[in-house]
XYZ file of C-alpha atoms in Angstrom:
436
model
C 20.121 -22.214 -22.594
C 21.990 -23.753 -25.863
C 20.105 -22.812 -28.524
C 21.807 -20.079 -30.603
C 20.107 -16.639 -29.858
C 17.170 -17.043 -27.161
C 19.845 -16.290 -24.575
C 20.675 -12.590 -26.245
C 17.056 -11.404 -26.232
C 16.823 -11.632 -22.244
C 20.251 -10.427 -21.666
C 19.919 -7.105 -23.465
C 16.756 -6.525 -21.626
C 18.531 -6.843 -18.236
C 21.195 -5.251 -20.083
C 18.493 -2.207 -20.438
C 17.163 -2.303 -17.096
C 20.452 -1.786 -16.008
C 21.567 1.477 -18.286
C 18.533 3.013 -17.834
C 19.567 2.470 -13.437
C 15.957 0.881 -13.244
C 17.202 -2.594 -12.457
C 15.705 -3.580 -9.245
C 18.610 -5.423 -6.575
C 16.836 -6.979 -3.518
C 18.515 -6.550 -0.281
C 18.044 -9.760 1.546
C 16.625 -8.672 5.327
C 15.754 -11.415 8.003
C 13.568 -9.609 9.865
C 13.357 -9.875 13.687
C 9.500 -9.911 14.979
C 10.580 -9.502 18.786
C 12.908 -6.180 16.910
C 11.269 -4.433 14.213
C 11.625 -2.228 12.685
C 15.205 -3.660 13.301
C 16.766 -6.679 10.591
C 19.224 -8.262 10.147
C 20.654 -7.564 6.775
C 23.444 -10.655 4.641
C 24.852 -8.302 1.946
C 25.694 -10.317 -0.817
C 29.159 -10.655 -0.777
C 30.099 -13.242 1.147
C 32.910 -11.553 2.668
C 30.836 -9.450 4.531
C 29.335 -10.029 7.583
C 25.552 -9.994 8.692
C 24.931 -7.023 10.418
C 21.686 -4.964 11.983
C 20.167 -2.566 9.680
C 16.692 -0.033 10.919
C 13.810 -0.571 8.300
C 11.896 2.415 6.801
C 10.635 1.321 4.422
C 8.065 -1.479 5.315
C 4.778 -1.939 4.139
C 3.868 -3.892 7.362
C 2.575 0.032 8.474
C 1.619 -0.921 12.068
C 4.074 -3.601 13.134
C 1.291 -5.759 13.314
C 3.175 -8.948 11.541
C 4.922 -9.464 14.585
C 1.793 -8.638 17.470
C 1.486 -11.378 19.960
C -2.013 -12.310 18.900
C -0.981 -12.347 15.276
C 2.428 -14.546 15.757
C -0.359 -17.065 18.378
C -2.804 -17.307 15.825
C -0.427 -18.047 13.454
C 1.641 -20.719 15.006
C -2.147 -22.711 16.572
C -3.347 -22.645 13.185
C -0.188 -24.269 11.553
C 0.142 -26.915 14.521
C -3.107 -27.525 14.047
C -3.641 -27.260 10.560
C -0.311 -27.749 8.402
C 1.513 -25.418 6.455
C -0.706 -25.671 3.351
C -4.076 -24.869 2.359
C -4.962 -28.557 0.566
C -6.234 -26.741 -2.965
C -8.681 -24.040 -4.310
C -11.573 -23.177 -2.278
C -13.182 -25.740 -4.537
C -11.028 -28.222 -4.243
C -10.870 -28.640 -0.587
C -9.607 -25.530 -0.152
C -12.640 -23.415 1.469
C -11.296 -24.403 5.271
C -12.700 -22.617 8.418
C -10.129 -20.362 9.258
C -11.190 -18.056 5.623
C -14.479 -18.404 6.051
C -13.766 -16.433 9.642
C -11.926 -14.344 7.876
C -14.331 -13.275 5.242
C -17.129 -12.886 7.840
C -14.700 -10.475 9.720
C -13.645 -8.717 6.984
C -17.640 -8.047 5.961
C -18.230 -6.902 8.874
C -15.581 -4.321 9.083
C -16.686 -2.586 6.091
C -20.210 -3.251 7.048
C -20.902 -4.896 3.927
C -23.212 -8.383 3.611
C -20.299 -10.355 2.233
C -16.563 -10.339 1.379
C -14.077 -12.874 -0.545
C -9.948 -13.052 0.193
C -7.605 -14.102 -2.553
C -4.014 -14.864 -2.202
C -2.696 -11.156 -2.487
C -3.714 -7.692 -3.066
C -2.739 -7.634 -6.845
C -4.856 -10.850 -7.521
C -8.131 -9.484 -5.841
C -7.586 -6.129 -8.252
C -7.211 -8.080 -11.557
C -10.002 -10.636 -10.269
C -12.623 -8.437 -9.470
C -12.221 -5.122 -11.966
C -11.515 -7.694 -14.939
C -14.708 -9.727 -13.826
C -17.586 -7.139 -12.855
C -16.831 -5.474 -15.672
C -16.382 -7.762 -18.533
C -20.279 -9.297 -16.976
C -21.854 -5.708 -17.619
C -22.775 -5.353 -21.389
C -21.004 -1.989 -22.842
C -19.377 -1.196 -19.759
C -17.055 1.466 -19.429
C -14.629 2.115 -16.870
C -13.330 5.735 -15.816
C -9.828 5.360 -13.647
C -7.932 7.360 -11.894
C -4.587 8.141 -13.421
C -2.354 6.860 -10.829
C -4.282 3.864 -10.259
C -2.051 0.822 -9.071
C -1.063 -1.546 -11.616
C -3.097 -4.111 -10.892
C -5.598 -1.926 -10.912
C -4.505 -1.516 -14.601
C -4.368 -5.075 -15.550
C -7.963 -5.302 -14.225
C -9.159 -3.432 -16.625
C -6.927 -4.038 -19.312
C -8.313 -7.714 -18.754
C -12.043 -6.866 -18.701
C -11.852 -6.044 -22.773
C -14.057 -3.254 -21.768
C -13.652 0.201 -23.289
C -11.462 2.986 -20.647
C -10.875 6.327 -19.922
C -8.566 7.513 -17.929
C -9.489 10.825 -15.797
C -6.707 13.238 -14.572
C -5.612 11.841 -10.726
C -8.199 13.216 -8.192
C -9.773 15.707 -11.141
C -13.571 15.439 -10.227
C -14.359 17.783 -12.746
C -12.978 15.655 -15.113
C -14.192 12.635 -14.150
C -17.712 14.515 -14.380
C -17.176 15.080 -18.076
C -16.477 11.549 -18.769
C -19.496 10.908 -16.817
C -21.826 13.062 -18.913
C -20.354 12.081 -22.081
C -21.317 8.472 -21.011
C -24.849 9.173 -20.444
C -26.770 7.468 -17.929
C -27.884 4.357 -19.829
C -24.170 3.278 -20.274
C -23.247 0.814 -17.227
C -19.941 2.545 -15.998
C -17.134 1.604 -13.324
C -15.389 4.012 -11.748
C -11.826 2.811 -10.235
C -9.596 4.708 -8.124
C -8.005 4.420 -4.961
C -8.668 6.078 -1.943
C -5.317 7.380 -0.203
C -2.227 6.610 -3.179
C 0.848 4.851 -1.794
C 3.649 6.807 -3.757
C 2.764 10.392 -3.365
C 0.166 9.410 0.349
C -2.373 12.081 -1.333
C -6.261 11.033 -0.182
C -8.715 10.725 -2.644
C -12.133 13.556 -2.450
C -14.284 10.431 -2.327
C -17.400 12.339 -1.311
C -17.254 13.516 -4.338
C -16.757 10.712 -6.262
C -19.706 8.783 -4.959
C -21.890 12.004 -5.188
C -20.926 11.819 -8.983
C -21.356 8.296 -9.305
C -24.893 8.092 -7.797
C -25.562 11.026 -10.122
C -24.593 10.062 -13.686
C -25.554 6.252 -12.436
C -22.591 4.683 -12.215
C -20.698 1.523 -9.772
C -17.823 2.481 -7.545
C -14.591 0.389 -6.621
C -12.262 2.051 -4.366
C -8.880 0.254 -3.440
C -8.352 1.065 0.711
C -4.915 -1.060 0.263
C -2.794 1.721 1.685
C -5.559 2.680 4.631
C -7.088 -0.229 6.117
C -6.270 -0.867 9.258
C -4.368 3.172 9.744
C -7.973 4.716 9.256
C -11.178 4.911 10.700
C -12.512 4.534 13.715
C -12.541 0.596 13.896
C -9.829 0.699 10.797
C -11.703 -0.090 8.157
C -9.868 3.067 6.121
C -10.643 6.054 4.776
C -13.992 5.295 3.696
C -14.838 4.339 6.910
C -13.142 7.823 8.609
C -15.461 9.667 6.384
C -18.707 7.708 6.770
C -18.697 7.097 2.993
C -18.319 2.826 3.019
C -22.081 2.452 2.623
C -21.944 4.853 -0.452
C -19.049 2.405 -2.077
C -19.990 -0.554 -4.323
C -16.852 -2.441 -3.877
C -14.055 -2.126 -1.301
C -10.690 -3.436 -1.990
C -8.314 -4.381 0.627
C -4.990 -5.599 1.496
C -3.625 -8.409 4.560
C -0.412 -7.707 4.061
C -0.121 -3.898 5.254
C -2.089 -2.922 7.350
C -3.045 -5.920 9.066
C 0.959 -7.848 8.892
C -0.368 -10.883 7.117
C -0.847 -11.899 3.565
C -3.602 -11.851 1.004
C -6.094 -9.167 -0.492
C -9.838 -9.325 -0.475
C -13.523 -7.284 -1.833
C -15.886 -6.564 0.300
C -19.473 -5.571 -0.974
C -23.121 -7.117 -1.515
C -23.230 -10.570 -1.039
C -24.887 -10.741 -5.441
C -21.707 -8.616 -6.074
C -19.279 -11.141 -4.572
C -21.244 -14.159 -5.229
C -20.305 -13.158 -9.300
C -16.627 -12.535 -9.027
C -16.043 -16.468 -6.841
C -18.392 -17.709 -9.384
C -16.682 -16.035 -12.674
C -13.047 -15.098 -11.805
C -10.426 -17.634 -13.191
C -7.624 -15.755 -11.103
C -10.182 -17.064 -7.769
C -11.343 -20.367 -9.865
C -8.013 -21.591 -10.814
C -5.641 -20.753 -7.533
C -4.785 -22.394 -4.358
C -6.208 -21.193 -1.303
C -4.486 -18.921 1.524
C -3.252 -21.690 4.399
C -4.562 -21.679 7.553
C -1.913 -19.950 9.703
C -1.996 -17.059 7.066
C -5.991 -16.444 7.346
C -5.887 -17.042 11.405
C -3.021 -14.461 11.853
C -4.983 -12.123 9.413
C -8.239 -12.625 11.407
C -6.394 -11.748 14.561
C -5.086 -8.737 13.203
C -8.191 -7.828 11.607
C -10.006 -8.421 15.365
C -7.686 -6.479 17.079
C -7.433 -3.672 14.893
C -11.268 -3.590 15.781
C -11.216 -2.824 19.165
C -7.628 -1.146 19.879
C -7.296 2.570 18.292
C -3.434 2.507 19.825
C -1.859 1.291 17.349
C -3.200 3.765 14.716
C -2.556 6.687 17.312
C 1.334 5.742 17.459
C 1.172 5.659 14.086
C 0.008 8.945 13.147
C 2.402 10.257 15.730
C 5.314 8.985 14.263
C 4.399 9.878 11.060
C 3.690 13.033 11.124
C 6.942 13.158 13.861
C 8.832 11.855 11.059
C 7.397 15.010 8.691
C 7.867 17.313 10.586
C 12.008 16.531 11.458
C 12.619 15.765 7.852
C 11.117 19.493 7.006
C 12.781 21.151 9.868
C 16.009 19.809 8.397
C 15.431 21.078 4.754
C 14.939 17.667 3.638
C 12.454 17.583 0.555
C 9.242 15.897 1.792
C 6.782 16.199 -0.562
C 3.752 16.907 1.770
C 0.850 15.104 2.405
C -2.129 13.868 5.211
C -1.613 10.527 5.345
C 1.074 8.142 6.692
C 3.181 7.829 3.955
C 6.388 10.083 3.716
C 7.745 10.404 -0.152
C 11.484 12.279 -0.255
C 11.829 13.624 -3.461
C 15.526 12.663 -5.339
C 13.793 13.509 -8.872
C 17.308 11.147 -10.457
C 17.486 6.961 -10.464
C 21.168 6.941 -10.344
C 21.227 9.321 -7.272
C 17.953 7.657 -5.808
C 19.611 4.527 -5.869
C 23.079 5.710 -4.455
C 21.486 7.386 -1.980
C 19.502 4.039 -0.792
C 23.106 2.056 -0.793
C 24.752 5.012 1.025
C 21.576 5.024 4.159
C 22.098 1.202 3.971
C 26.219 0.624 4.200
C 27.286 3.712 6.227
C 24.140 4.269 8.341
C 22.897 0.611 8.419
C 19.256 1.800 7.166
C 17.561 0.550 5.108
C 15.384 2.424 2.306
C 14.202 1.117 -0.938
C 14.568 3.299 -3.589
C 11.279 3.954 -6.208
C 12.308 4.225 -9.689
C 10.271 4.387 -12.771
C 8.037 2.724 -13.657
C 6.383 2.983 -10.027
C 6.625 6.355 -10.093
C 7.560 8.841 -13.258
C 10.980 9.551 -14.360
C 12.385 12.633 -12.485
C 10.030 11.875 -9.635
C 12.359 9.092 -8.329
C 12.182 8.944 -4.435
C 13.185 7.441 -1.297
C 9.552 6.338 0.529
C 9.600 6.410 4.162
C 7.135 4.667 5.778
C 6.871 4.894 9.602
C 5.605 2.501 11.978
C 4.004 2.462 15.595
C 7.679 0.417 16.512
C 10.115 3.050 15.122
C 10.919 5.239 18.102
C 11.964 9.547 18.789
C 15.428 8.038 18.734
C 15.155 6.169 15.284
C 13.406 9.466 13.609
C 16.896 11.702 15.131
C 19.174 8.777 13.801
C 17.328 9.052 10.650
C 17.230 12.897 10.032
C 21.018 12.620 10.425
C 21.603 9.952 8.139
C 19.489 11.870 5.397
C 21.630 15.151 6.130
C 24.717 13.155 5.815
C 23.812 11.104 2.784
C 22.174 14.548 0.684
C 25.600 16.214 1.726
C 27.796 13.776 0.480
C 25.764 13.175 -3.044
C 25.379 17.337 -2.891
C 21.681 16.649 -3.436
C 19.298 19.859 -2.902
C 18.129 20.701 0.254
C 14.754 23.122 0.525
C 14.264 25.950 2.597
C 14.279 24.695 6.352
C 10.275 24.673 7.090
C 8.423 23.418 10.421
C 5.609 21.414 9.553
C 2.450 21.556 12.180
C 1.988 18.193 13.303
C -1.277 16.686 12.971
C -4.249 16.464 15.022
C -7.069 14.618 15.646
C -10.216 15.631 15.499
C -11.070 17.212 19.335
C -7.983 19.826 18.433
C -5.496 17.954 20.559
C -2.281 17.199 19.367
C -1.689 13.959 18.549
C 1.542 13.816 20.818
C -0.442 15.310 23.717
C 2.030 12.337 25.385
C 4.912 12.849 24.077
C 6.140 16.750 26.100
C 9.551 16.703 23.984
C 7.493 17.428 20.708
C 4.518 19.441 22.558
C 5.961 23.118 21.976
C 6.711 22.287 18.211
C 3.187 21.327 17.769
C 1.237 24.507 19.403
């Protein structure tokens, strides 16, 4: 840039980033379908060599990016098809392969119709920023520790907020009254939360909405495909999805591909393709991206396996991290926070797993999470392995020793169990005694 000053105003905001140990340095991973969770990771110096690293930190929750049906339906579509998607769905974009998707994404949340947009933060903004802004003297109640884009959605409706303490029904309940009933009202929130993997009481939401007459979007990002019976999330585990106006979800975790997408009544999604600019105005999802997504998506249907090895392993994971002293902050979902509560440690701590245990582990910094609630988030998979969780406990150990971060009291969680009473790693006999 060579005109005098414009270059100083973006180098003292890196310049911040980077004192306040929030800037953000990618690690770049090439990662191995036939081998996850294994990748290979290129540090950046370019006197170092390439080496295998074990990922714990992927948001691809059940493996299923690299699932033979996924990777086939992937590479027919794109042989078939191209790599692109030839426009917006108006503009020659609205090809077969999404509208299969869409029909199989209805039907999963047993709703009449559903629309995919090119990722998870688009379909947020999109929808929240359009049903809103199309309902005069709308308000919208959300959660506190709503997702960002969850944020921008209603920052971009121009509609009046309030924002109700995370998971505080009894707030919510005020806001609800204060409203009145007249008042069209939105309530946002999401139903398990990705940083802390606490689950939302959405029975009582809905109870509250349908009582104080108000709509309901719930963002399943984090549990579709890991939750209910056919893995449609946690709506569905709780027989609550016909209670829900709108149901958010995500391709790219769950289900290993790429997009997001709202399912709900076919008037409800009919508005938001008709009125959204962020749908209107942007290219389509390509072919071999909405194929592999429908294959996933079918799959996930009919085979409960997957989320079985997943709760396993997760709550596997828990329960060697406690026994160790290790700080997991506990929850009943998949997700598995570890508490560092300092960005310069958090961050040291995520280069020390990566270079002298070769795994990887992003660290979460503000402004994803609050300052002193920095954390490394462990996220495990149906692919990670008894052998990757011991290799991982010891790397943890070693890495809190050397950075003399605090340990808690040694504690053995109960692992989980499903719903008969019968532990969840009724085939794994190594683990069996820990869980009775």
């Amino acid at each position: 840039m060579n005109r005098p000053g414009y270059g100083t105003y973006f180098e003292g905001a890196v310049q911040r980033l980077k004192d306040e140990n929030r800037y953000r340095v990618f690690a770049t991973l090439e990662r191995d379908a036939a081998r996850f969770p294994l990748a290979l990771w290129r540090p950046a110096a370019a006197d170092e060599a390439p080496r295998d690293v074990t990922i714990w930190c992927s948001n691809d929750y059940l493996g299923m990016g690299g699932h033979p049906k996924v990777v086939e339906a992937a590479r027919a579509a794109l042989l078939c098809h191209g790599a692109g998607a030839s426009g917006t769905r108006n503009i020659s974009g609205t090809h077969n392969t999404i509208v299969e998707l869409e029909r199989e994404l209805a039907d999963l949340h047993h709703k009449s119709a559903a629309l995919a947009f090119t990722s998870g933060w688009t379909s947020n903004l999109a929808a929240i920023s359009t049903l809103a802004s199309l309902m005069p003297d709308c308000l919208i109640l959300s959660d506190a520790l709503n997702h960002n884009s969850m944020i921008e959605g209603v920052r971009r409706s121009g509609c009046e907020k309030k924002v109700w303490r995370h998971n505080d029904v009894r707030h919510l309940e005020t806001l609800l009254i204060e409203a009145g009933l007249r008042r069209p009202k939105l309530i946002a929130f999401e139903s398990l939360y990705s940083m802390d993997g606490d689950i939302a009481p959405i029975a009582q939401i809905v109870d509250l909405a349908e009582r104080h007459g108000a709509m309901t979007y719930v963002d399943e990002v984090h549990a579709v495909g890991m939750h209910g019976a056919r893995g449609a999330g946690v709506c569905e585990r709780e027989g609550l999805m016909d209670r829900v106006d709108v149901i958010e979800g995500m391709l790219a975790k769950g289900f290993g591909a790429l997009g997001g997408y709202i399912a709900a009544d076919a008037v409800i999604v009919d508005v938001v393709r008709s009125y959204a600019p962020q749908f209107i105005f942007t290219a389509t999802l390509p072919p071999m991206i909405t194929a592999s997504a429908t294959a996933a998506v079918r799959h996930l249907k009919q085979s409960p396996v997957e989320r079985e090895r997943h709760q396993y392993m997760a709550a596997l994971t828990k329960h060697a991290l406690a026994g160790a002293g290790l700080p997991v902050l506990p929850n009943s979902s998949h997700i598995v926070p570890l508490i560092v509560g300092d960005a310069e440690r958090c961050k040291a701590a995520s280069d020390l797993l990566l270079r002298r245990h070769a795994i990887y582990i992003q660290p979460i910094n503000y402004p994803t999470v609050a300052i002193g609630a920095e954390r490394l988030r462990i996220t495990p998979t149906p692919r990670h392995t008894e052998a990757h969780v011991s290799a991982l406990v010891e790397a943890l150990v070693d890495v809190w020793n050397e950075l003399d971060l605090p340990f808690h009291q040694a504690q053995i969680l109960p692992l989980r169990r499903n719903g008969a009473g019968a532990p969840l790693d009724c085939a794994y006999p190594e683990l069996r005694k820990a869980a009775e």
